Short mmCIF file of C-alpha atoms and ligand atoms in Angstrom, two decimals:
data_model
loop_
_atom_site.label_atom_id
_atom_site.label_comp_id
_atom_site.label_asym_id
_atom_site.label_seq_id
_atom_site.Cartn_x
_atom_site.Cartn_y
_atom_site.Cartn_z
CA UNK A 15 -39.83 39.37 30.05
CA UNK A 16 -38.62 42.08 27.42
CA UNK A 17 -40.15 45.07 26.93
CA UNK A 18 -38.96 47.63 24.24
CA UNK A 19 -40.01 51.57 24.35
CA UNK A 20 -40.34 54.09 21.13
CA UNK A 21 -39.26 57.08 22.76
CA UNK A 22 -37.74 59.96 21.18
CA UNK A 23 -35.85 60.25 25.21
CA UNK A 24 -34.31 56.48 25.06
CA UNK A 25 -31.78 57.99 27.59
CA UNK A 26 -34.78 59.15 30.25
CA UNK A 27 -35.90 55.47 29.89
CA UNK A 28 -32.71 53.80 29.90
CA UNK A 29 -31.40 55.55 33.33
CA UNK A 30 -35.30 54.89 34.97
CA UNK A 31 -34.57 51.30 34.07
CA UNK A 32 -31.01 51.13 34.78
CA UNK A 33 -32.05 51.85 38.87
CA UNK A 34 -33.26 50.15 42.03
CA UNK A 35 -35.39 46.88 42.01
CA UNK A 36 -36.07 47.51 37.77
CA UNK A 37 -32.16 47.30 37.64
CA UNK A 38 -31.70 44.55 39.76
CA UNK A 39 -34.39 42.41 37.84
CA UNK A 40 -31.95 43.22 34.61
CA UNK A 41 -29.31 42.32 35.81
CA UNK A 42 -30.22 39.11 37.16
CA UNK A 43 -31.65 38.82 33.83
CA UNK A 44 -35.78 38.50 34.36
CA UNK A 45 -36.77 41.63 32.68
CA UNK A 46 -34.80 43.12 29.46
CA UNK A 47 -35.60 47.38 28.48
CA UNK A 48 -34.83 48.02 24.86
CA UNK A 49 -35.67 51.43 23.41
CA UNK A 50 -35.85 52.55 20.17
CA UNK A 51 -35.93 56.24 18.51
CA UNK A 52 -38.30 56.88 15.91
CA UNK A 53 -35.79 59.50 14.97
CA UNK A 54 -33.40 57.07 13.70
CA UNK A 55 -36.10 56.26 11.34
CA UNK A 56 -36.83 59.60 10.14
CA UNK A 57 -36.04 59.93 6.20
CA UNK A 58 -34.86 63.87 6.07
CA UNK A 59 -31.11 65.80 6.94
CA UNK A 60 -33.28 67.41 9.95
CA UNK A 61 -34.39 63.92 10.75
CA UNK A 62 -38.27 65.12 11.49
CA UNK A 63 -40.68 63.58 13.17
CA UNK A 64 -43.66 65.58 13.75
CA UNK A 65 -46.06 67.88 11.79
CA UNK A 66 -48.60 70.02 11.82
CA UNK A 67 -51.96 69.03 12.61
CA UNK A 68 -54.53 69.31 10.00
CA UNK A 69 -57.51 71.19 10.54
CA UNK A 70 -55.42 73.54 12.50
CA UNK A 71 -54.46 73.82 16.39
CA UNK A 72 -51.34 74.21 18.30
CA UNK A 73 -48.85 72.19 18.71
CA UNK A 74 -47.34 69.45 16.81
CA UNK A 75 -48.11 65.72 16.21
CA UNK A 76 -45.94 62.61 15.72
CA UNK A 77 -45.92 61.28 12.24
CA UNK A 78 -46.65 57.62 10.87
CA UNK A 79 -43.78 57.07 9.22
CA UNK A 80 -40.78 56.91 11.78
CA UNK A 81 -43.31 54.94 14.39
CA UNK A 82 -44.64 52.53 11.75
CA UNK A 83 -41.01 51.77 11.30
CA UNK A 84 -39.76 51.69 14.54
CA UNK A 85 -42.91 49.40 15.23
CA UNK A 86 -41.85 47.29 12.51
CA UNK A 87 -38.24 47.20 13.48
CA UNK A 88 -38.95 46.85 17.29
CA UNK A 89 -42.07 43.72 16.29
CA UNK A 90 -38.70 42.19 14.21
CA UNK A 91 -36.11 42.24 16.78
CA UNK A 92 -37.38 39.33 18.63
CA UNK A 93 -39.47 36.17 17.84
CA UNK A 94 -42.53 36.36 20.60
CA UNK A 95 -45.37 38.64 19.48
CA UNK A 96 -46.50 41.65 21.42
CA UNK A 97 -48.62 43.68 22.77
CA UNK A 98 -48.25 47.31 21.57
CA UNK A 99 -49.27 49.99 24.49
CA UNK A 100 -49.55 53.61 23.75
CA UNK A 101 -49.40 55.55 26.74
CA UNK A 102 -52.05 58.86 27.40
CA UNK A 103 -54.20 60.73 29.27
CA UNK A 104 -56.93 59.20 26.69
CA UNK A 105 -56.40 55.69 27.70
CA UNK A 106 -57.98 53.44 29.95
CA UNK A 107 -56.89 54.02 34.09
CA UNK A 108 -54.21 52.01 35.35
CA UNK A 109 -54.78 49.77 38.05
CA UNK A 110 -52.27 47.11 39.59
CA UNK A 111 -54.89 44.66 38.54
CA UNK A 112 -53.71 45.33 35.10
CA UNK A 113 -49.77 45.68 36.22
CA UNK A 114 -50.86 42.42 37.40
CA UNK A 115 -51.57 40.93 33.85
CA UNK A 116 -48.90 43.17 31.85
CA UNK A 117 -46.37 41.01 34.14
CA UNK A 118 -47.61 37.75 33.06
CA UNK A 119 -46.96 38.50 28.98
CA UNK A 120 -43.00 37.58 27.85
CA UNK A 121 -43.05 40.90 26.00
CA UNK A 122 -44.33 44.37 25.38
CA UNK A 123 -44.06 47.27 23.17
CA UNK A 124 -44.59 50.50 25.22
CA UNK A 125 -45.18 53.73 22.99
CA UNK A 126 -44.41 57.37 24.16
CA UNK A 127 -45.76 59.85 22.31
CA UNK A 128 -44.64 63.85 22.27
CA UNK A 129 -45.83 66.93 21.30
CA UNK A 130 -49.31 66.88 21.31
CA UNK A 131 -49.30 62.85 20.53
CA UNK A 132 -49.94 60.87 17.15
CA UNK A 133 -51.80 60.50 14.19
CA UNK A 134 -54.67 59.19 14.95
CA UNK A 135 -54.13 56.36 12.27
CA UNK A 136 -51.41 54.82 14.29
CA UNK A 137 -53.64 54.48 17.13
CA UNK A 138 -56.23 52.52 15.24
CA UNK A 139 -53.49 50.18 13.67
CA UNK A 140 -50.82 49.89 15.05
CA UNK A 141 -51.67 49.99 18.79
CA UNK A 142 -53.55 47.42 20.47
CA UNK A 143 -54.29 49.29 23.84
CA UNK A 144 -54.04 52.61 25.18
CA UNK A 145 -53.48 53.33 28.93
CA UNK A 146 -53.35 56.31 31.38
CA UNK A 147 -51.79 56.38 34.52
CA UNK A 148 -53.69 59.29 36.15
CA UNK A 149 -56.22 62.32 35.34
CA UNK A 150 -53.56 64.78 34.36
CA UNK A 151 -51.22 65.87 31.61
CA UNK A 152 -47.94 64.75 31.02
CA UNK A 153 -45.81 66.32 28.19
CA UNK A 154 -45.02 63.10 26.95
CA UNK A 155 -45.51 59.36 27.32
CA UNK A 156 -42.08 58.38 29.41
CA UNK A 157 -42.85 59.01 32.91
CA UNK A 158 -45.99 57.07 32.66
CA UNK A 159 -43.75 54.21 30.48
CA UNK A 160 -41.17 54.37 33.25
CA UNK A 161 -44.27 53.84 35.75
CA UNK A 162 -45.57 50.53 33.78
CA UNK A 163 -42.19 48.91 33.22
CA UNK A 164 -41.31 50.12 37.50
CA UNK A 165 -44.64 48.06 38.46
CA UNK A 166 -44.09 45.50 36.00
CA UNK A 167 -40.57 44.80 36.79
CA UNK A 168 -40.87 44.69 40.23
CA UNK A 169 -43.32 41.76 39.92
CA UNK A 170 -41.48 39.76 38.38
CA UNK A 171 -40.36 36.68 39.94
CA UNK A 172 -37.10 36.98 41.66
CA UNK A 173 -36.90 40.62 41.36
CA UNK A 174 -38.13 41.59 45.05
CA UNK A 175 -36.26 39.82 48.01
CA UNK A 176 -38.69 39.03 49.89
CA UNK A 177 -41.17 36.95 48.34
CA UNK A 178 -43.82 38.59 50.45
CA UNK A 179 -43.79 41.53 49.52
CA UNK A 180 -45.30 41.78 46.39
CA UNK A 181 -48.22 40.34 48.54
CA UNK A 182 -48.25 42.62 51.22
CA UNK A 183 -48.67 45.67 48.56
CA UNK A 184 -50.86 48.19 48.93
CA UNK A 185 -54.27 47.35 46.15
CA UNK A 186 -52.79 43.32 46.32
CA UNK A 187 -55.97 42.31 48.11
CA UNK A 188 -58.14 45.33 46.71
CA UNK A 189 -57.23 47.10 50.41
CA UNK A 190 -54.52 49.40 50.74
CA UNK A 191 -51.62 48.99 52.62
CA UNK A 192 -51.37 49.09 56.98
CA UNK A 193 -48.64 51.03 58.43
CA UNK A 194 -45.08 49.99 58.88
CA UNK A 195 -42.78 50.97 61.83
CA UNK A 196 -39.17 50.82 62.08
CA UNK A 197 -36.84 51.80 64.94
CA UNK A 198 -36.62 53.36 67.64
CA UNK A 199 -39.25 52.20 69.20
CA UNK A 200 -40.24 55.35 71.07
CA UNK A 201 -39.20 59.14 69.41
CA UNK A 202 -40.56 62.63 69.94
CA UNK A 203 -42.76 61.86 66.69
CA UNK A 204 -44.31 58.81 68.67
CA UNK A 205 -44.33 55.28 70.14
CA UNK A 206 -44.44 52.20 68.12
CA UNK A 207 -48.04 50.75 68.35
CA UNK A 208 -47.71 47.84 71.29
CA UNK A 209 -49.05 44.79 69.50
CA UNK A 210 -46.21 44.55 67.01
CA UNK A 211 -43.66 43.86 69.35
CA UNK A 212 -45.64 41.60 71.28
CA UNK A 213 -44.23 38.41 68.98
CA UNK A 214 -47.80 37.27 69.12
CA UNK A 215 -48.19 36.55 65.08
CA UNK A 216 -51.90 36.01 65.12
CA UNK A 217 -52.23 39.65 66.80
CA UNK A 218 -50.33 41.19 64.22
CA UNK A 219 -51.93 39.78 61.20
CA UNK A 220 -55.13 40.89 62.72
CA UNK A 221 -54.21 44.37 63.54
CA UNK A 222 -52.47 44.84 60.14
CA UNK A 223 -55.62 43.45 58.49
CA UNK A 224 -57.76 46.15 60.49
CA UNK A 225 -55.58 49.10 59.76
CA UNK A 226 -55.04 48.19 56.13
CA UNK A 227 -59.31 47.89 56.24
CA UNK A 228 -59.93 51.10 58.45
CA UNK A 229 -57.79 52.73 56.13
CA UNK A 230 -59.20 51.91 52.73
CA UNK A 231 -62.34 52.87 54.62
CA UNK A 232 -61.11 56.76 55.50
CA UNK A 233 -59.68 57.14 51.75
CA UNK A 234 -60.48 55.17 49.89
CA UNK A 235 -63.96 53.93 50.05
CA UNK A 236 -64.10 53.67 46.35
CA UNK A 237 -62.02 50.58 46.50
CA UNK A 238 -63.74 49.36 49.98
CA UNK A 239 -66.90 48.83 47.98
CA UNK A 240 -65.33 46.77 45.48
CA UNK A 241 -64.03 44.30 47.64
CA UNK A 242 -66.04 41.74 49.32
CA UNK A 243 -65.48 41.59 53.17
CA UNK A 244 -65.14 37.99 55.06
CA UNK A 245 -66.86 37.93 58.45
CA UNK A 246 -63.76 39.03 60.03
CA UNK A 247 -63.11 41.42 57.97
CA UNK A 248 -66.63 43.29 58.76
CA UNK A 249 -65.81 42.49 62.50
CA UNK A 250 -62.55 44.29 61.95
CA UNK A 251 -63.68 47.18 59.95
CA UNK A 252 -66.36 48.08 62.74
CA UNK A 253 -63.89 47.86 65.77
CA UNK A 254 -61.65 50.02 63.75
CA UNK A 255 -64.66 52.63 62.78
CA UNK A 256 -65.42 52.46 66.91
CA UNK A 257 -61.79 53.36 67.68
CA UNK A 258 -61.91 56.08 65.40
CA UNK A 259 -65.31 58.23 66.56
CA UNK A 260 -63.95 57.53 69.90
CA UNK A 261 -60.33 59.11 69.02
CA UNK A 262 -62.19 61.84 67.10
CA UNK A 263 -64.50 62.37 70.43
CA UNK A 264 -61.64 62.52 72.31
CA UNK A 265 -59.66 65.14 70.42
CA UNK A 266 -63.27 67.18 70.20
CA UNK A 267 -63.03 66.87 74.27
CA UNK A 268 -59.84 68.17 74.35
CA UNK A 269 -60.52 71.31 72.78
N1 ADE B 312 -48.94 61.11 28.51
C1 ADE B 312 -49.28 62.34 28.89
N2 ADE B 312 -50.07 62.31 29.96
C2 ADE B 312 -50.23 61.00 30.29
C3 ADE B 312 -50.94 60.29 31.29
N3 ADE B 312 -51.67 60.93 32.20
N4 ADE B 312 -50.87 58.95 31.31
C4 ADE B 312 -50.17 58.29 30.37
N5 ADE B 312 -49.48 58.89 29.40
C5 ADE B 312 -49.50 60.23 29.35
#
């Protein structure tokens, strides 16, 4: 897959890229980051790229003219056809349902805007989607671009070791993820819970399955409602919801 980035910070993209599983996938050659500055397409000695905005306002706006041709140039440099993605707090929510189908495409053209973003006009022609990765304001486009292409990269095949993994994630099944232990097995902060040393595999793909349901359950039940529960699963959600009130009577007890 190949994704390219318009970013007037190509070196804030290149270094997120360059680390960790993202890096590895590059260099085993799965996933290829390009970035391109608009700036380099910018037609004056100060080599400008915003304005101000018409009808007044603060702040500044990105122009057409350098992103239409780093569009252009970026849609040019190779032969697949793709997807152009503005990133802002106007767009749609991202979920891993649509990391999910952003993996599948060969390639992508991520834009980050600045200042206080684009012309409008670029939006409405030049962009074919426009995505958000949270309820708050960034001051520009490349965190959340370094979040898509992190997500992204990391499902693509090869990239993780362990081919499980990207199954066992957190939102993979609509649930979030159950706790993990490591060693020691017992420490002042706690004991590892029993049944995952037991070697017993059917126990421990139930009890994951209940903590990863209990969970979703205590935060979020936004997602519990969206998924539909087998008949274990229901049986496992209420044994987990018993355990709880019982913990929580307990602790009330002891006080
Ligand atoms: N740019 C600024 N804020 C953003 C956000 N929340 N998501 C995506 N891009 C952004």
């Amino acid at each position: 897959m190949r994704i390219d980035v318009i970013t007037l910070f190509p070196e804030f993209i290149d270094s997120c890229a360059g680390i960790g599983v993202v890096g590895r996938a590059q260099e085993r050659g799965l996933l290829e980051v390009k970035t391109c500055n608009p700036r380099d397409f910018a037609t004056d000695n100060h080599r400008t790229v915003d304005s101000r905005p018409f009808g007044g306002g603060p702040g500044m706006l990105m122009t057409i003219g350098p992103l239409r041709d780093a569009l252009q140039n970026v849609h040019a440099a190779a032969a697949q056809s793709a997807k152009v993605i503005y990133l802002s707090p106007q767009g749609t929510r991202l979920t891993q349902e649509k990391i999910v189908e952003l993996a599948h495409q060969e390639r992508l053209i991520l834009l980050c805007g600045r200042y206080e973003g684009v012309d409008e006009r670029v939006l409405e022609n030049l962009v074919d989607e426009e995505i958000s990765i949270g309820d708050y304001v960034l001051s520009g486009g490349e965190l959340a671009a370094a979040v898509v292409i992190d997500a992204i990269g990391r499902l693509q095949d090869g990239a993780l070791n362990d081919a499980q993994s990207a199954e066992q994630d957190s939102f993979s099944g609509g649930l979030l993820d159950c706790p993990h232990y490591t060693r020691p097995v017992s420490d002042d902060l706690g004991a590892v819970p029993e049944v995952l040393m037991s070697g017993d595999h059917a126990m421990i793909r139930r009890w994951r399955r209940k903590q990863a349901l209990g969970r979703t359950w205590l935060r979020r039940p936004d997602l519990l409602a969206r998924v539909e529960l087998d008949a274990e699963a229901r049986t496992l959600l209420e044994e987990f919801r018993h355990e709880h009130r019982a913990a929580k009577n307990q602790q009330g007890g002891v006080r």
